[in-house]
Short mmCIF file of C-alpha atoms in Angstrom, two decimals:
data_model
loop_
_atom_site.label_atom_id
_atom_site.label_comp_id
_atom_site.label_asym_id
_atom_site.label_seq_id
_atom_site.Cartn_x
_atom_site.Cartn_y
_atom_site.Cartn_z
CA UNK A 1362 36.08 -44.70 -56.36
CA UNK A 1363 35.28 -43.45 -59.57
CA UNK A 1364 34.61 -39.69 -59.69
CA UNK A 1365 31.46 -38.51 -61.62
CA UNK A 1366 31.81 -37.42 -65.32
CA UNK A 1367 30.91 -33.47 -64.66
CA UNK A 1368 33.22 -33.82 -61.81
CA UNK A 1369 35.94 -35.34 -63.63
CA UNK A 1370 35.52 -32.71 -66.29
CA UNK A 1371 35.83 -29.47 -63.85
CA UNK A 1372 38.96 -31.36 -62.17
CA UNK A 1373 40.77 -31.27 -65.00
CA UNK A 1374 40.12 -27.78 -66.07
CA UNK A 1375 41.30 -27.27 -63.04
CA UNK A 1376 44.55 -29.81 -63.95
CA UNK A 1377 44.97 -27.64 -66.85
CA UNK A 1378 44.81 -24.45 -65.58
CA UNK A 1379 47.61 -25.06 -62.27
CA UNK A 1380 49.60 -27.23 -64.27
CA UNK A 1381 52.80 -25.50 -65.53
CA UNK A 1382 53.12 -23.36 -68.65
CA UNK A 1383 54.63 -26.19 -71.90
CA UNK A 1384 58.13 -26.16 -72.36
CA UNK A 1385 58.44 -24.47 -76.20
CA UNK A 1386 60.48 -26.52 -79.09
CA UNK A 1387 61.67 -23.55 -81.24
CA UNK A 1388 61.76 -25.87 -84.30
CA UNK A 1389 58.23 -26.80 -83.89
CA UNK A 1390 54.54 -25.14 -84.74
CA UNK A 1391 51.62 -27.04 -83.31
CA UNK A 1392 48.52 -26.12 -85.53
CA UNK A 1393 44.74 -26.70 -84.78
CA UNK A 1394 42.99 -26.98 -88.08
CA UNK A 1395 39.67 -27.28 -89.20
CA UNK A 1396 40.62 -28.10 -92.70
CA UNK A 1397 41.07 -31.44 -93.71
CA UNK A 1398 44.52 -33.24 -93.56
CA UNK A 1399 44.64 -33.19 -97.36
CA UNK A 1400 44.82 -29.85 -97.89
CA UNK A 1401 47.45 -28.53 -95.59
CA UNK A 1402 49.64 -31.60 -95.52
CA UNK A 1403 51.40 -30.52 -98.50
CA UNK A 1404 51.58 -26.85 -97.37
CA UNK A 1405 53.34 -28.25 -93.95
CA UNK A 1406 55.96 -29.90 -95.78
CA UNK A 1407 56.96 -27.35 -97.95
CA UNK A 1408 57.36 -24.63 -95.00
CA UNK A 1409 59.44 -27.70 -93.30
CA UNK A 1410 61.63 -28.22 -96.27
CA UNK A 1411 62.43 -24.04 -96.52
CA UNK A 1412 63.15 -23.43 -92.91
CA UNK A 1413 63.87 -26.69 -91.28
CA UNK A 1414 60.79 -25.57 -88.52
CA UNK A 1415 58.49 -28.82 -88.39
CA UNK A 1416 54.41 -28.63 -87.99
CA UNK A 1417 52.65 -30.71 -85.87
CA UNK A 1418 48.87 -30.41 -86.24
CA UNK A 1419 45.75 -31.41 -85.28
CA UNK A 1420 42.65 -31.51 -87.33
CA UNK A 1421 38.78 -31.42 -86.00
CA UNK A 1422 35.84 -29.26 -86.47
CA UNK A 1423 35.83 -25.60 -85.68
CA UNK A 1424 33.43 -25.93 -82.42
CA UNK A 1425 35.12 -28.99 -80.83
CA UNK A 1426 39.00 -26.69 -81.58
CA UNK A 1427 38.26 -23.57 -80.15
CA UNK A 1428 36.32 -24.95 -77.11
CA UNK A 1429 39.70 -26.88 -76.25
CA UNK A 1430 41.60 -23.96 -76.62
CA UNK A 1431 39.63 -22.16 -74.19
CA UNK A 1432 40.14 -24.98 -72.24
CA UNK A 1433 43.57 -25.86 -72.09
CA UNK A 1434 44.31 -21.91 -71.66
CA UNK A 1435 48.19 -20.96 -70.86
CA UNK A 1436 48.72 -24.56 -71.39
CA UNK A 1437 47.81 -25.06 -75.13
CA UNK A 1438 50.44 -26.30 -76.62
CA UNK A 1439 48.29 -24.91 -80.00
CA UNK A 1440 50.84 -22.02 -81.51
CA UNK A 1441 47.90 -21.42 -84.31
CA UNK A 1442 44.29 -22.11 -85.18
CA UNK A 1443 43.87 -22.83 -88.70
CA UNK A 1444 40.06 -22.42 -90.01
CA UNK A 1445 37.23 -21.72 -92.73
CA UNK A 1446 34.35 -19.20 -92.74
CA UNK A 1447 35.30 -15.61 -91.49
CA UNK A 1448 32.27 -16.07 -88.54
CA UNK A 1449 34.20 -18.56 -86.59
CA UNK A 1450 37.96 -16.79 -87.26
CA UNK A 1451 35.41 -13.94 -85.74
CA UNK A 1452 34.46 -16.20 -82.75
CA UNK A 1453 37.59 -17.26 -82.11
CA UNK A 1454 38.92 -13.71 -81.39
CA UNK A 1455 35.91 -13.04 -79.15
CA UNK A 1456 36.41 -15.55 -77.65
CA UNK A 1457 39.98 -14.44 -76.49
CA UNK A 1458 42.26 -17.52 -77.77
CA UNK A 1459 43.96 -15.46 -80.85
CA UNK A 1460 46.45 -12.92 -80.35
CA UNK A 1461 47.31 -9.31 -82.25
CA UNK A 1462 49.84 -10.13 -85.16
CA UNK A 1463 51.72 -6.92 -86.08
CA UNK A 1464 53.16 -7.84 -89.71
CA UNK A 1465 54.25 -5.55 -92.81
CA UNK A 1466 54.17 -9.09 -94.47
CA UNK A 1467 51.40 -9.74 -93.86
CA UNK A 1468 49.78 -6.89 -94.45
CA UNK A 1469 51.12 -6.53 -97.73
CA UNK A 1470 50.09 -9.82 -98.85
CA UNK A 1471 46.63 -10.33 -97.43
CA UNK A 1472 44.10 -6.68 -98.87
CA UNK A 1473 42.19 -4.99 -95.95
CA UNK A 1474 38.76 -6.89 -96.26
CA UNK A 1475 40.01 -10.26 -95.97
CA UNK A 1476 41.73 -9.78 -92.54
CA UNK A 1477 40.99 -8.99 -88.94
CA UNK A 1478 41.35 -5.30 -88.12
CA UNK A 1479 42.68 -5.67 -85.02
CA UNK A 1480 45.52 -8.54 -86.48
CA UNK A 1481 44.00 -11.19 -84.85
CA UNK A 1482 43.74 -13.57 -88.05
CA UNK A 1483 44.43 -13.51 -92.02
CA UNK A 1484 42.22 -14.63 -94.71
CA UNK A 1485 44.46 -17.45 -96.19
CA UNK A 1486 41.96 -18.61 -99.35
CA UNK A 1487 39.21 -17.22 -100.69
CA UNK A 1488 35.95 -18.44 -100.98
CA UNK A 1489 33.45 -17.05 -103.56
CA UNK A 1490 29.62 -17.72 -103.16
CA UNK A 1491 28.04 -17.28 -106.29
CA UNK A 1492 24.62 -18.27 -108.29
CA UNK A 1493 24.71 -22.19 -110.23
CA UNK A 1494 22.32 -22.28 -112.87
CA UNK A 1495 21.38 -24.94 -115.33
CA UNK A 1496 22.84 -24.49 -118.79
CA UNK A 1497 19.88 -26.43 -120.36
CA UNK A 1498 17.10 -24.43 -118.86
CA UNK A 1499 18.25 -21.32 -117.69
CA UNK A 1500 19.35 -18.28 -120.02
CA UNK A 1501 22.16 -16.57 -118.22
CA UNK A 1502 20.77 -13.56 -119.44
CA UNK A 1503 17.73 -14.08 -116.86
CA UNK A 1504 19.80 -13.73 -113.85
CA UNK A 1505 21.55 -11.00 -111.76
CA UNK A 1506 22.02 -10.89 -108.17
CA UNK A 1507 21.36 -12.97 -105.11
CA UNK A 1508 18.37 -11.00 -104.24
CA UNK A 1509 16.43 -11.24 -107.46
CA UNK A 1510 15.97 -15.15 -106.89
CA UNK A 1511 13.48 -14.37 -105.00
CA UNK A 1512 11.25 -12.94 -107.58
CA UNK A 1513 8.06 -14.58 -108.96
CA UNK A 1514 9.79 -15.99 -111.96
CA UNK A 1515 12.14 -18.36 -109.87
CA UNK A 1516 8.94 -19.77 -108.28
CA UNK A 1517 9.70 -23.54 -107.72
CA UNK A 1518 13.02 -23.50 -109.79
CA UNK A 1519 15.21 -22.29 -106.55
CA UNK A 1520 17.49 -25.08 -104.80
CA UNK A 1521 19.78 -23.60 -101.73
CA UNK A 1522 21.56 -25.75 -98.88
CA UNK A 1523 20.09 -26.16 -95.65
CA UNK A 1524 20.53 -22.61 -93.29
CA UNK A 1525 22.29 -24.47 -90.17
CA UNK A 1526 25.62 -24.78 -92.45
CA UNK A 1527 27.49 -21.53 -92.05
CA UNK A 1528 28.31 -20.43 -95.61
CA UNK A 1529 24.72 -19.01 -95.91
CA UNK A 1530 24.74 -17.84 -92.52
CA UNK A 1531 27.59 -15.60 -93.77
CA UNK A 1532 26.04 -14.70 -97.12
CA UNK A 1533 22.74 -13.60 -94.99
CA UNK A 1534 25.18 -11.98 -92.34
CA UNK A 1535 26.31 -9.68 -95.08
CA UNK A 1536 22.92 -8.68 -96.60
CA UNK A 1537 22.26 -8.07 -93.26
CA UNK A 1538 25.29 -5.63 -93.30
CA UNK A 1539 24.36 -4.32 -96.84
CA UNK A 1540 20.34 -3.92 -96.80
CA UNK A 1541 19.46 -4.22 -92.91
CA UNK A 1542 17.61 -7.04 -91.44
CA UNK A 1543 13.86 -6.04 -92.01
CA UNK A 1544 14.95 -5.99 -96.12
CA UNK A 1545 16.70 -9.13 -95.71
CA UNK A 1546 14.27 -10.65 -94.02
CA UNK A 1547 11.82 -10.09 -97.25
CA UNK A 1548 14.31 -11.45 -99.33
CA UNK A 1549 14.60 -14.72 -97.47
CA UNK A 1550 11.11 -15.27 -97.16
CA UNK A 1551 11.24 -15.20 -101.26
CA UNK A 1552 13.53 -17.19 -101.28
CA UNK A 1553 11.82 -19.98 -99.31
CA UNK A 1554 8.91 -19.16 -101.19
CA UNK A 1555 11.13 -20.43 -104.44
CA UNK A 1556 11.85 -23.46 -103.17
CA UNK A 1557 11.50 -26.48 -105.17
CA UNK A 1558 12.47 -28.75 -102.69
CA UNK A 1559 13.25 -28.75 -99.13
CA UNK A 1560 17.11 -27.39 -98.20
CA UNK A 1561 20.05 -30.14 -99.30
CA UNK A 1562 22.58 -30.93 -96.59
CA UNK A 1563 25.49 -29.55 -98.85
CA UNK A 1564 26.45 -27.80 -101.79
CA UNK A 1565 26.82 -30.92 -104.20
CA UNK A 1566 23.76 -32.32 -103.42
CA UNK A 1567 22.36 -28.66 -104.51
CA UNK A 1568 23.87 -28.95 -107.89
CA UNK A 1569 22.95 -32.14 -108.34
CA UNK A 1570 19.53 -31.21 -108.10
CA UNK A 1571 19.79 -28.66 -110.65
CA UNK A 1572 21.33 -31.54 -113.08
CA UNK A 1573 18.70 -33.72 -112.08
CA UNK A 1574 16.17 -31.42 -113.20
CA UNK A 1575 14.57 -31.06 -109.39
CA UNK A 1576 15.41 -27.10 -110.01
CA UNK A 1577 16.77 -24.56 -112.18
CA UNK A 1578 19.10 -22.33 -110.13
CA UNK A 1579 21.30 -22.75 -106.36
CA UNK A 1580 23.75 -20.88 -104.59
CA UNK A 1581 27.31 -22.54 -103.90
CA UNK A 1582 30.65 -22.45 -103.32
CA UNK A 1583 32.58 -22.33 -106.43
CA UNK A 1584 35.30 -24.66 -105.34
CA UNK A 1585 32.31 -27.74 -105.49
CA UNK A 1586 31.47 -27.03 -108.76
CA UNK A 1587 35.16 -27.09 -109.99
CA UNK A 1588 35.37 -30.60 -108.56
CA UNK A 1589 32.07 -31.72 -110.48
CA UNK A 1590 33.58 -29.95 -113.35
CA UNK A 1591 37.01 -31.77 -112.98
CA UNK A 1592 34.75 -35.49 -112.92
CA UNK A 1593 32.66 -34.49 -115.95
CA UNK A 1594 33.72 -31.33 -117.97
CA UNK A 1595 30.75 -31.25 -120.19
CA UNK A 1596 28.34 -30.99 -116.68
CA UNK A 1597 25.85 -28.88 -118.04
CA UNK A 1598 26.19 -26.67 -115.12
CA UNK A 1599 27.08 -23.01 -114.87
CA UNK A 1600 28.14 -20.29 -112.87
CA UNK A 1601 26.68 -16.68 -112.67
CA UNK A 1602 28.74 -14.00 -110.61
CA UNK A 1603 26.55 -12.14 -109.13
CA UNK A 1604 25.88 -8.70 -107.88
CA UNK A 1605 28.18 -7.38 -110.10
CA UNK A 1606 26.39 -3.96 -110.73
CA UNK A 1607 26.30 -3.51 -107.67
CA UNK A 1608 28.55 -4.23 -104.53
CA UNK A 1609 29.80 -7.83 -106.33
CA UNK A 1610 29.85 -11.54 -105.32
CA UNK A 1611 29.70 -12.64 -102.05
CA UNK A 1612 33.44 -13.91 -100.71
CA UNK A 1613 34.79 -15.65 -97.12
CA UNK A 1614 37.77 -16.88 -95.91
CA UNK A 1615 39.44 -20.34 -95.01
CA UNK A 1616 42.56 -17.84 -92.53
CA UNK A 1617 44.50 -18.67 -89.38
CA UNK A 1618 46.16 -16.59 -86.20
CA UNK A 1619 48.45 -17.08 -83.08
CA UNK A 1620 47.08 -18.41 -80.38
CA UNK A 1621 46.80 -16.19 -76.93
CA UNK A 1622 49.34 -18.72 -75.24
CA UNK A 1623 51.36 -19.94 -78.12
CA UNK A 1624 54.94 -21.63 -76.96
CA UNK A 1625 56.41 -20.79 -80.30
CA UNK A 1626 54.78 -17.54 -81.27
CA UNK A 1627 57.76 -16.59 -83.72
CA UNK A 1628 57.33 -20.08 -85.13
CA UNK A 1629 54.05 -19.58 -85.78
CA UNK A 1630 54.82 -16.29 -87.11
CA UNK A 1631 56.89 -17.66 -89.76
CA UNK A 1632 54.36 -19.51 -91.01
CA UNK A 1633 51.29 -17.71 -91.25
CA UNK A 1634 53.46 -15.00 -92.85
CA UNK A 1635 54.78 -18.18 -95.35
CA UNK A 1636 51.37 -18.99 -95.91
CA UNK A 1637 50.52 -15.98 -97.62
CA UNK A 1638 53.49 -15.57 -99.58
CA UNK A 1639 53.30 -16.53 -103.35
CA UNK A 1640 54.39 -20.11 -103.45
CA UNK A 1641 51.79 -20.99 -100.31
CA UNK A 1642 48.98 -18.37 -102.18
CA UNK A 1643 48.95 -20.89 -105.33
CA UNK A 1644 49.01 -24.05 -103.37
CA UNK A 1645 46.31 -23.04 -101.63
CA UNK A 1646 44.18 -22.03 -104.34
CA UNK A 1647 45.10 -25.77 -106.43
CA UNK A 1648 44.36 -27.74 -103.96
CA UNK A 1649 41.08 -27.34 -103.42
CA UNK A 1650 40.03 -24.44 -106.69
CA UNK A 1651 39.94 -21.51 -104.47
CA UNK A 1652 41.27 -18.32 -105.25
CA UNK A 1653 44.50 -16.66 -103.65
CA UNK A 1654 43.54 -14.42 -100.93
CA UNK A 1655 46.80 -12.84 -102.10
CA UNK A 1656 45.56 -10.82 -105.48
CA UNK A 1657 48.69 -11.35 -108.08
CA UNK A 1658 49.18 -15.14 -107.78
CA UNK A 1659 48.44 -16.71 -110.72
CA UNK A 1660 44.76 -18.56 -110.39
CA UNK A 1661 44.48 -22.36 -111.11
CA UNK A 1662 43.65 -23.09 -114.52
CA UNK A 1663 40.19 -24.38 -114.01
CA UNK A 1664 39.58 -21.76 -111.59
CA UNK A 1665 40.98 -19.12 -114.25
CA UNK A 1666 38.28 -20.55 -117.05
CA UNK A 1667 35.03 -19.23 -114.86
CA UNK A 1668 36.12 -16.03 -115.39
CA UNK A 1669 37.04 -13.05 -113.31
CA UNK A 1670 34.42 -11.55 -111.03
CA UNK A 1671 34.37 -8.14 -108.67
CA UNK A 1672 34.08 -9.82 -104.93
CA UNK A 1673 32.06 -7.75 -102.36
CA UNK A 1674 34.96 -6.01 -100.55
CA UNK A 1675 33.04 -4.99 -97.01
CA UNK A 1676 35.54 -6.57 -94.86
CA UNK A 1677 34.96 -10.33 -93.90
CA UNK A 1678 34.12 -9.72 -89.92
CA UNK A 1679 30.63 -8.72 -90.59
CA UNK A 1680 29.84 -12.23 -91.06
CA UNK A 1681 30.76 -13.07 -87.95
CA UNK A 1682 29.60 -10.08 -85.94
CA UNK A 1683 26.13 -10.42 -87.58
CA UNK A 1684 25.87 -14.55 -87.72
CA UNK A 1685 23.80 -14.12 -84.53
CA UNK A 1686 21.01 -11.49 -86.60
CA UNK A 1687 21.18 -13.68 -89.19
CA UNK A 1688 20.43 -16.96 -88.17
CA UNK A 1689 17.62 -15.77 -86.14
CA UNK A 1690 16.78 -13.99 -89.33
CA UNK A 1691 16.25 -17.28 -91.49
CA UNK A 1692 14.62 -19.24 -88.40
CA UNK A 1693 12.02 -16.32 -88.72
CA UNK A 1694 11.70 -15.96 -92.19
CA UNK A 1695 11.09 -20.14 -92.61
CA UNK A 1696 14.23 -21.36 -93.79
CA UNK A 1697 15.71 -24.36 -92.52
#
């Protein structure tokens, strides 16, 4: 007789959690990723090539990874999770499925603001969140930070992607960490007091807006505007980096650790410590116009041509211990 679906689930939780510990293949690293096959294909094969170890992986959202690592426990045969945005790198240690990576390698490579301070996981790539503006309409001259767009003169000229994605659940996180929540809050109600039109699903369809002529200004990721840029160089698009009188622009992580229960933790060792070596460091930042979390690896040329910037330096964990604050924060305050 077939066994109801809740009741197949908890049996094999249970499966998972008598069955034996996995046999470990030394010349093997299993990897959960949340990035996309295309960008950490080539990476694989490269640390394959150098050390003969191969990398299996697996790639999914972050949600639907970490809740199978919780649940395949001692018997993960995961040696790393591999993901973007500091708040779920965050989770994931909370959650208990990383483990404490004790690396002068690392530690050399990777500054203090972009990593875990316990050594749970390593900002990998850098992500900077910055102000798009419209090169037609817009005089650069008129902006500055993130929390002057919402002053009277961006009244119906603001475009911003939808609050349920977690890049501006981060950026809020850390205003949250810089100004406190009831200041925040006041600058996210101007915000969505700016609004020309109703939040965009993602970041392109944001600057697309702005070329459209929907709105004058948006806040992005600067890696989709390089690959607008890289379709149509003369987009007559922008970028402004702001905050940089003050505490400077807005940056998260794509990063990785060990897993708790990894079969191969000196595999997996190898190759986080690989991926933030030099060769790894500018990979990363081609393939998909990020910057090195590593600082003196040569930027990607497109990248190079925005300029350089001062990035907010409060270490990358606030996002995730304040994404809580902060999404209640925006739910409050109106945006959506």
């Amino acid at each position: 007789m077939p066994m109801r679906p809740a009741l197949s689930f908890v049996t094999a939780l249970l499966a998972l959690a008598l069955a034996p510990p996995l046999v470990a293949d030394d010349d093997q690293v299993t990897v959960y990723s949340a990035r996309q096959e295309h960008l950490i294909k080539p990476l694989f094969d490269r640390f394959t090539e150098e050390t003969g170890i191969r990398v299996r992986y697996v790639t999914d959202n972050a949600g639907p990874l970490l809740a199978r690592l919780k649940a395949e426990g001692r018997n993960t045969p995961a040696d790393m999770l591999m993901t973007v945005d500091a708040g779920n790198l965050w989770q994931a240690a909370e959650e208990g499925v990383l483990d404490s990576v004790d690396s002068e390698t690392l530690r050399g490579n990777i500054p203090d603001y972009l990593r875990d301070p316990d050594g749970q996981w390593f900002g990998l790539s850098v992500r900077a969140r910055t102000i798009i503006y419209s090169t037609e309409r817009v005089d650069p001259d008129q902006l500055s930070t993130y929390e002057a767009l919402a002053g009277p003169e961006w009244e119906g000229r603001l475009c911003l992607r939808t609050s349920r994605k977690v890049y501006n659940q981060s950026l809020v996180a850390m205003m949250i960490a810089r100004h406190g929540e009831e200041k925040t809050q006041e600058i996210v109600e101007g915000w969505v007091d700016n609004l020309a039109a109703s939040p965009f699903s993602n970041d392109t369809s944001v600057m697309q807006a702005i070329e459209a002529g929907q709105c004058d200004v948006g806040i992005v990721n600067t890696y989709y505007f390089g690959r607008l840029q890289k379709d149509d160089p003369d987009i007559p698009l922008a970028l402004h980096w702001a905050n940089q009188d003050e505490h400077g622009v807005h940056v998260n992580v794509s990063g990785a650790g060990i897993t708790r229960h990894a079969g191969n933790p000196e595999g997996a060792r190898k190759l986080l410590e690989w991926l933030s070596g030099e060769e790894a460091q500018e990979m990363f930042g081609a393939l998909n116009l990020e910057y090195p979390a590593s600082e003196d690896v040569p930027l990607d040329d497109l990248v190079a041509a925005w300029g350089e910037f001062q990035p907010d330096t409060i270490n990358v964990s606030e996002a995730g211990r304040l994404q809580v604050p902060a999404v209640m924060l925006m739910d409050r305050a109106g945006y959506r």
